[in-house]
XYZ file of C-alpha atoms in Angstrom:
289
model
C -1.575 -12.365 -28.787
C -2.732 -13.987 -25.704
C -0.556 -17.725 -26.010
C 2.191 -15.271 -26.751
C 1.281 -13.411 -22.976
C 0.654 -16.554 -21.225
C 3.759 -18.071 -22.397
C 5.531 -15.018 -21.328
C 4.041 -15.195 -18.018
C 4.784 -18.760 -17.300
C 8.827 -17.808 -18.237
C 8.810 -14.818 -16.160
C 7.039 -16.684 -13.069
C 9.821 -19.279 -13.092
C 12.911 -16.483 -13.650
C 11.063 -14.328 -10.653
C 12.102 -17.721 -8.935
C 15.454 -18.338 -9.916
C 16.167 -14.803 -9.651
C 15.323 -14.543 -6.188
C 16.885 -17.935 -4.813
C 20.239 -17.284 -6.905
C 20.717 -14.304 -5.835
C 19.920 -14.159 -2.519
C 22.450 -17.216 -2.577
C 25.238 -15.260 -4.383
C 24.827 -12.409 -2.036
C 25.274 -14.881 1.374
C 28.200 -15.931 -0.680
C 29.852 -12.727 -1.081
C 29.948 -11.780 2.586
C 31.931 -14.483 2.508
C 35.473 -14.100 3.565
C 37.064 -14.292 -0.471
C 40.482 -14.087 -2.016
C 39.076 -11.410 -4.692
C 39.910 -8.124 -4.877
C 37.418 -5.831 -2.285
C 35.947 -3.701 -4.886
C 35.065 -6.150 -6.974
C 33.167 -7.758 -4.226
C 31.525 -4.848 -3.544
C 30.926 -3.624 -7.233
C 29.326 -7.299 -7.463
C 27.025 -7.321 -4.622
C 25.436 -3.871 -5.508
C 24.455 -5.682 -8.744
C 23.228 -8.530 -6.766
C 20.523 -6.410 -5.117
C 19.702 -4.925 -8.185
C 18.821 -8.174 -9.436
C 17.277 -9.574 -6.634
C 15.173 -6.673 -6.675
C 13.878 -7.365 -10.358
C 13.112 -11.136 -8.921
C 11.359 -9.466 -6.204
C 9.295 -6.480 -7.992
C 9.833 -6.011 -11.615
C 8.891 -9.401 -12.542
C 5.700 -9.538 -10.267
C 4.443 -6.504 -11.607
C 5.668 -7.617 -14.959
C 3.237 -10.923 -14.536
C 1.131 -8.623 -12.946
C -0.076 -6.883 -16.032
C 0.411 -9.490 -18.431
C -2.673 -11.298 -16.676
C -4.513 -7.798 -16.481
C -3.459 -7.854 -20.436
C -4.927 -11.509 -21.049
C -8.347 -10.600 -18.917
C -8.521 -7.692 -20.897
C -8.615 -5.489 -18.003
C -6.360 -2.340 -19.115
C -8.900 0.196 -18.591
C -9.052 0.430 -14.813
C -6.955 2.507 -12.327
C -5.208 -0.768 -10.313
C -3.696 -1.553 -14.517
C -2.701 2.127 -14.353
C -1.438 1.880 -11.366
C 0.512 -1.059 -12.186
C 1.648 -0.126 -15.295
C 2.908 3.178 -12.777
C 4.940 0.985 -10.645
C 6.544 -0.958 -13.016
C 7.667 1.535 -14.995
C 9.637 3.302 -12.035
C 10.834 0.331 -10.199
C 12.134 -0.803 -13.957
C 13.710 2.374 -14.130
C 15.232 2.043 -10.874
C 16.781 -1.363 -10.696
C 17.741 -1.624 -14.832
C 19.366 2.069 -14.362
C 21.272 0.845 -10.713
C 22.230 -2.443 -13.097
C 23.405 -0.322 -16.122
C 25.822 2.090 -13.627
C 26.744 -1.041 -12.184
C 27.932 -3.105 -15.105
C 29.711 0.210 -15.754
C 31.228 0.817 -12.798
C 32.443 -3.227 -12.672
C 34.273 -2.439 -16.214
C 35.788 0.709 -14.944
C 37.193 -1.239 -12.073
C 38.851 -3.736 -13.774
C 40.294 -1.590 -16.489
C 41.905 0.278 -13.428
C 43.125 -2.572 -12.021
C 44.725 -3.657 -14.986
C 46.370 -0.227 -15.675
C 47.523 1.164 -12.017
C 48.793 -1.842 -11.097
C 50.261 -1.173 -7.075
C 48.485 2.079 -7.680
C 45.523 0.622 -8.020
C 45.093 -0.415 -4.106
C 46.384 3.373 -3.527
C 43.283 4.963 -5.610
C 41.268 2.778 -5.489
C 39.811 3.064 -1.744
C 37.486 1.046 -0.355
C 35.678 4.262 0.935
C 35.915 5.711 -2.658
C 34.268 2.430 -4.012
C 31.346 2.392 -1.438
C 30.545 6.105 -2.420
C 30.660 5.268 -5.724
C 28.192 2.818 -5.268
C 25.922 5.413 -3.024
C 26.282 7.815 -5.889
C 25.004 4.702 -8.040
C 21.806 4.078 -6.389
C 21.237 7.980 -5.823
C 21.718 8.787 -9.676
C 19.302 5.798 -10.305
C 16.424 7.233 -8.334
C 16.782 10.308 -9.599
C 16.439 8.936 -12.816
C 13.168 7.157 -11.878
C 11.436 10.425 -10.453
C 12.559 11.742 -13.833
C 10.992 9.669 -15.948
C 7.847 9.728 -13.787
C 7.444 13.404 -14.316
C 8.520 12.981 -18.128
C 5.701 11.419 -20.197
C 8.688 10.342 -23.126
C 11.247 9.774 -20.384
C 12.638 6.029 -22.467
C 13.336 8.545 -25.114
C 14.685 11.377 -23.588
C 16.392 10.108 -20.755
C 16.770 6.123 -21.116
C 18.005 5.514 -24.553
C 20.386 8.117 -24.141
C 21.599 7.061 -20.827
C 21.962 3.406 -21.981
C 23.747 4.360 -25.137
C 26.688 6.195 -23.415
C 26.589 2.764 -21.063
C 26.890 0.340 -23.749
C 29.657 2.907 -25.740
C 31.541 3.434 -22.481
C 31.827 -0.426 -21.077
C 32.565 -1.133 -24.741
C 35.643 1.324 -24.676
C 36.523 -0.074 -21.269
C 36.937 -3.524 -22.248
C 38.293 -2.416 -25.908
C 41.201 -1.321 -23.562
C 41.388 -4.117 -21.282
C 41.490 -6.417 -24.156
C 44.673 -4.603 -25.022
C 45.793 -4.607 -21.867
C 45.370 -8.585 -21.205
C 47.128 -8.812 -24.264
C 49.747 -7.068 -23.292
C 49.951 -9.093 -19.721
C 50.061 -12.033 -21.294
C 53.445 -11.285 -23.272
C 54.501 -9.728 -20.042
C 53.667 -12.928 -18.702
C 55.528 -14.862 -20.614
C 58.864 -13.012 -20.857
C 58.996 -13.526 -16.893
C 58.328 -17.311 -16.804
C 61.117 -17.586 -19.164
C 63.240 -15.716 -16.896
C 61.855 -17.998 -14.057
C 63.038 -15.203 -11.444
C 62.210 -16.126 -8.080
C 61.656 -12.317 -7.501
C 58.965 -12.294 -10.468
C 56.587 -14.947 -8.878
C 54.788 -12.821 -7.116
C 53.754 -10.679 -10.300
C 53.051 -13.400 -12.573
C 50.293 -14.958 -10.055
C 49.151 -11.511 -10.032
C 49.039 -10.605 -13.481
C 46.971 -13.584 -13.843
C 44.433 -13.135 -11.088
C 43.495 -9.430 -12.552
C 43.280 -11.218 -16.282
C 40.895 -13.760 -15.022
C 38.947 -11.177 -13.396
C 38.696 -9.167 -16.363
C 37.759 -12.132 -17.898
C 34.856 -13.297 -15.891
C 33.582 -9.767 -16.043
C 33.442 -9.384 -19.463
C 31.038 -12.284 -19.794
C 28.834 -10.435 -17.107
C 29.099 -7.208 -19.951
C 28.219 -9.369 -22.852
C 24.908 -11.027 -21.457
C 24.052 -8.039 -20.045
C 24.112 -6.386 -23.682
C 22.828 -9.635 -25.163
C 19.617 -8.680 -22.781
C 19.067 -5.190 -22.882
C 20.552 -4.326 -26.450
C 16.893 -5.794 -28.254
C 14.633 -3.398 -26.158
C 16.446 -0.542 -27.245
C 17.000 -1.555 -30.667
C 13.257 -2.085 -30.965
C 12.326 1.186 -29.491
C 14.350 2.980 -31.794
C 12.975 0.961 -34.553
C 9.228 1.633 -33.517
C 9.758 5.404 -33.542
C 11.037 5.391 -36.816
C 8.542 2.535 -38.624
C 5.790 2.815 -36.125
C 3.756 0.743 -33.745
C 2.454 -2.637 -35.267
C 1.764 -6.416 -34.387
C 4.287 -7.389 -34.676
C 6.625 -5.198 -33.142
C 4.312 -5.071 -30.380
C 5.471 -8.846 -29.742
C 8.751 -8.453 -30.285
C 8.910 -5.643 -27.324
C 6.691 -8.525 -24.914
C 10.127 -11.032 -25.819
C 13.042 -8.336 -25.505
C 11.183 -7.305 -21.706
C 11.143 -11.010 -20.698
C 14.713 -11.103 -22.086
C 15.880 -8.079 -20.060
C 14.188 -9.605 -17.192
C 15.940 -12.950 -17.556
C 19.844 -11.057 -17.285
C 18.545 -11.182 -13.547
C 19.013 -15.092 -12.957
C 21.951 -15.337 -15.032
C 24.344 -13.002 -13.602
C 24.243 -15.176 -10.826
C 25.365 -18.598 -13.045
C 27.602 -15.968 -14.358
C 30.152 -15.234 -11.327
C 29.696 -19.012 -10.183
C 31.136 -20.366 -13.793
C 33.841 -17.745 -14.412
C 34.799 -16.879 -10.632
C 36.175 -20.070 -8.793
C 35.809 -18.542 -5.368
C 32.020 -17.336 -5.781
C 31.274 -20.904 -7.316
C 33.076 -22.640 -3.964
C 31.191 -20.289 -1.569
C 27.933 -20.708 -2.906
C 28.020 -24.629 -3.752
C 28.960 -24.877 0.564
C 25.694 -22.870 0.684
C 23.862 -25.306 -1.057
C 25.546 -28.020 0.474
C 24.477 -26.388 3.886
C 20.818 -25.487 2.790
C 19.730 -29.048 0.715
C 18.965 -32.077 2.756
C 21.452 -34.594 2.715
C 20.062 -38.677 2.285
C 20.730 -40.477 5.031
C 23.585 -42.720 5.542
């Protein structure tokens, strides 16, 4: 068990890393001045944080009591205490993350379906409270499960199972909807109206949007989908080895979703990846000429 820690500790020191620096990257990046739509900035920069702040606390405390785990040193109150923070900050940030993914998919379903409704309903006031209520519902859910000894199984697993159901539905009808675009698309280049230009470009902007975030959806339930699979799997079969293992991989793989959301909006959002690369351009040393 302990090469299987120590490996574990060695990938989650370097992610802590990359999690921190790309983020804290993407974040400059969004404050940016971007031709993307405003809530999607902002629905994108709350999940930022959330990540940043799993580069910045989960993952130390993570590391944290791995070592304590190696050194065999679970029986004192700074492991407790440990274990204590890591379970509510976890809480905290993966809840904020799981609302946030949500809230992303909701937004670009409505986009697709209100069309020049959309910038009607969907306020930028409205969007910042949503992301308020967000953060508030997320550490209420933390205090929860501090007070609840079985709070994963009574509060967690059922919150992240109407998540995963809900984004699924979401993009079940956004796929419909794209489809539906493109044909739309389509008929009006063949009319190759003058008039029409104007829709087509935006027709396509909201499909690539929808697009890029759907990649953000399916890492993120490429990530967290294992840890809850396995907990439901250990309550029915019980704890062994093995499992035990298993859960120290599907952590360090819900930890990772942190540095790749990141890589995510750079590869499938053309704007984000020009704004950060000037970053970098601006922050790395140039050779002399």
């Amino acid at each position: 068990m302990q090469p299987l820690l120590i490996v574990n500790c060695v990938f989650n020191a370097f992610f802590s890393f990359t999690a921190i620096t790309l983020n804290i990257v993407t974040i400059i990046a969004l404050r940016k001045p971007l031709t993307i739509p405003r809530a999607l900035k902002i629905f994108l920069l709350s999940l930022a944080v959330s990540d940043l702040g799993v580069g910045l606390l989960v993952q130390p405390l993570y590391i944290t009591r791995l070592v304590m785990m190696i050194k065999e040193n679970t029986q004192t109150l700074y492991f407790e205490i440990t274990l204590n923070s890591l379970n509510a900050t976890a809480t905290f940030l993966s809840c904020a993350s799981f609302f946030g993914v949500v809230a992303l998919t909701a937004d670009r379903f409505l986009a697709l379906h209100l069309h020049l409704r959309y910038q009607e309903l969907v306020t930028h006031k409205r969007v910042v409270a949503v992301v308020i209520s967000i953060w508030i519902i997320s550490a209420m859910l933390m205090l929860l499960s501090m007070w609840i000894s079985n709070a994963f199984g009574i509060i967690l697993v059922p919150v992240e199972s109407v998540c995963y159901l809900t984004a699924a539905l979401f993009y079940f009808k956004i796929y419909l909807a794209v489809r539906h675009h493109g044909n739309q698309i389509h008929v009006l280049q063949a009319q190759l109206a003058q008039n029409n230009e104007g829709d087509i470009a935006s027709a396509a902007r909201e499909r690539k949007a929808a697009v890029g975030t759907f990649y953000v959806y399916l890492v993120f339930l490429i990530c967290y989908l294992p840890s809850t699979c396995l907990w439901i799997i250990r309550r029915s079969a019980g704890p062994s080895t093995m499992l035990s293992q298993f859960v120290v991989y599907a952590n360090t793989l819900i930890l990772l979703n942190s540095s790749l959301n990141p890589l995510i909006y750079s590869w499938k959002m053309r704007h984000v990846r020009h704004a950060i690369m000037e970053i970098l351009r601006n922050i790395l040393p140039h050779p002399h000429q």
